[in-house]
Coordinates of C-alpha atoms in Angstrom, one line a residue:
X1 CA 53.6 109.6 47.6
X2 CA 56.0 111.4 45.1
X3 CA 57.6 111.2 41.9
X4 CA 57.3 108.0 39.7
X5 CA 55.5 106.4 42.7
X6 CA 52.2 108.8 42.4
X7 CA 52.8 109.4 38.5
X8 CA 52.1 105.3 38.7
X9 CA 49.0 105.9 40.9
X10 CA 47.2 108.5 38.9
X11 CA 47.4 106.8 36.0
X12 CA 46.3 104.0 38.0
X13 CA 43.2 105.6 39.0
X14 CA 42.6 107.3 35.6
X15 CA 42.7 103.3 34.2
X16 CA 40.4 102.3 36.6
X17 CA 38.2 105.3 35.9
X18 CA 37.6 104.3 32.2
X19 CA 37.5 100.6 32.8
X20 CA 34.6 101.1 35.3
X21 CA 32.9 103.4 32.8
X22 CA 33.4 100.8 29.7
X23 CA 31.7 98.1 32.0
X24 CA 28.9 100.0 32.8
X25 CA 28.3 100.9 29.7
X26 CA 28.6 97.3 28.6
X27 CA 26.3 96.5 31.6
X28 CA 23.3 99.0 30.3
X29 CA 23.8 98.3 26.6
X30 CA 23.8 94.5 27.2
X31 CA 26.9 94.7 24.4
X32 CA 29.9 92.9 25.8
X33 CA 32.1 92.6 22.8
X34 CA 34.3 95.0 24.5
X35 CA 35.1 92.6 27.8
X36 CA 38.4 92.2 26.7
X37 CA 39.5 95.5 26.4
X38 CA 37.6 96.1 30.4
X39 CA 39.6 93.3 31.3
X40 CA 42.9 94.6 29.7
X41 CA 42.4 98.3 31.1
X42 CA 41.6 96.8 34.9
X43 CA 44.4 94.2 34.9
X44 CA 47.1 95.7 32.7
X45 CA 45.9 99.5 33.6
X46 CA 44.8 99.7 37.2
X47 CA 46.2 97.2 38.8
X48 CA 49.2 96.6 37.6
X49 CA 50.2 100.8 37.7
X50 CA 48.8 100.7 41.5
X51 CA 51.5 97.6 41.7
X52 CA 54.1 99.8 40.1
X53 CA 52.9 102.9 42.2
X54 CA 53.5 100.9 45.8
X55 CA 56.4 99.1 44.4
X56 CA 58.2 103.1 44.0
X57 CA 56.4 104.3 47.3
X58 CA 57.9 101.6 49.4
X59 CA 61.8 101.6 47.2
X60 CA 61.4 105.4 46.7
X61 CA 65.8 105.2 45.9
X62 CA 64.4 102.7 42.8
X63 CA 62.2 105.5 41.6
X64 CA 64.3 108.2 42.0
X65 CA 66.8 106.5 39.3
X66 CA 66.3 108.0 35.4
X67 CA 65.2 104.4 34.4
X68 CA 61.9 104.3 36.6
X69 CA 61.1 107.5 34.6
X70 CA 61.8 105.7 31.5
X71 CA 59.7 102.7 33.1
X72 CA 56.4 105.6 33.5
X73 CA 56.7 106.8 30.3
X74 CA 57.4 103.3 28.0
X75 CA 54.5 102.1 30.4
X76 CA 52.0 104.6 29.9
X77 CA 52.4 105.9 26.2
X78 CA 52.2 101.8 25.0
X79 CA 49.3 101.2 27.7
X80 CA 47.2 103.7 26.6
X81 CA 48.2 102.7 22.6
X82 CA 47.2 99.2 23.7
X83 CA 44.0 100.1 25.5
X84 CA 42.8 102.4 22.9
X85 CA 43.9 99.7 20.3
X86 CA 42.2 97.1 21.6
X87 CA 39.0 98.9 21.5
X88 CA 39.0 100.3 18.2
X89 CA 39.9 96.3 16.6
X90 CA 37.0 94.7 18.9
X91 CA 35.1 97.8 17.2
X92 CA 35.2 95.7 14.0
X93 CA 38.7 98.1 12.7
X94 CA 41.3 95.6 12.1
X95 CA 43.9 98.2 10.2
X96 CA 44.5 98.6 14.1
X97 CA 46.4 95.7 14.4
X98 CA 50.0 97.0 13.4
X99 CA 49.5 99.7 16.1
X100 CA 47.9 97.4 18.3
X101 CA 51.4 94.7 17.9
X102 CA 53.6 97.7 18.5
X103 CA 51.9 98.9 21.7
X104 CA 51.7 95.6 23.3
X105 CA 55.9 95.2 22.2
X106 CA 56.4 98.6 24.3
X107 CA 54.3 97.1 27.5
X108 CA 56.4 94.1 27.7
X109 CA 58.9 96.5 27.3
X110 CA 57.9 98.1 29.8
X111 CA 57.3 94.7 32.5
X112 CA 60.9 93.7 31.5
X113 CA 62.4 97.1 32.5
X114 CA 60.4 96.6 35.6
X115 CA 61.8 93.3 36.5
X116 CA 65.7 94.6 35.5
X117 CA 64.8 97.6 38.0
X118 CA 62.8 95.5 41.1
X119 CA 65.0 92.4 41.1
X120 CA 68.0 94.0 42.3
X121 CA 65.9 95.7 44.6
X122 CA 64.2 93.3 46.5
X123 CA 66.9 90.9 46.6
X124 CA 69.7 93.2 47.6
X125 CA 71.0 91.6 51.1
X126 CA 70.8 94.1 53.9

């Protein structure tokens, strides 16, 4: 695995590193008002950067393209922003929010750069 394709899976595996540890802790302090944020970080975080990961392992033309870059880095500076966010307004902190709006603004961002980049991809006629 190079390039985009393993950036993608180690931030995979960083996401599902921290979204195991927030359950756990969750699990021992009997406190889950941060399920949604586990839920974000495993769904938005790990799987859908491990989805991203084999989708530039098995194209690797796709990711060698200046816009799959842009796709990594639009992905993982507002997924981290959202994941972070997320936490600090089920913390009780609702000044998050505007930070919080814009983060989750830069991951659709992101999904819809995906789809312009995959689409052609995987329906290109051999």
């Amino acid at each position: 695995m190079q390039g985009t394709a393993r950036n993608f899976f180690t931030l995979a595996i960083i996401y599902a590193v921290c979204g195991m540890a927030l359950g756990i802790h969750m699990a021992i302090s009997e406190d889950h008002g941060q399920m949604p944020t586990h839920a974000h970080t495993m769904v938005a975080g790990w799987l859908m950067s491990a989805v991203f990961a084999f989708f530039y392992h098995l194209f690797p033309a796709a990711g060698q393209k200046t816009l799959a870059l842009v796709h990594f880095w639009l992905t993982a500076i507002s997924g981290i922003g959202l994941m972070i966010g997320l936490y600090i307004l089920l913390a009780g902190n609702p000044g998050i929010e505007p930070l919080l709006g814009i983060s989750s603004i830069g991951f659709y961002a992101g999904i819809l750069l995906f789809a312009f980049i995959a689409l052609p991809v995987v329906w290109k006629k051999a």
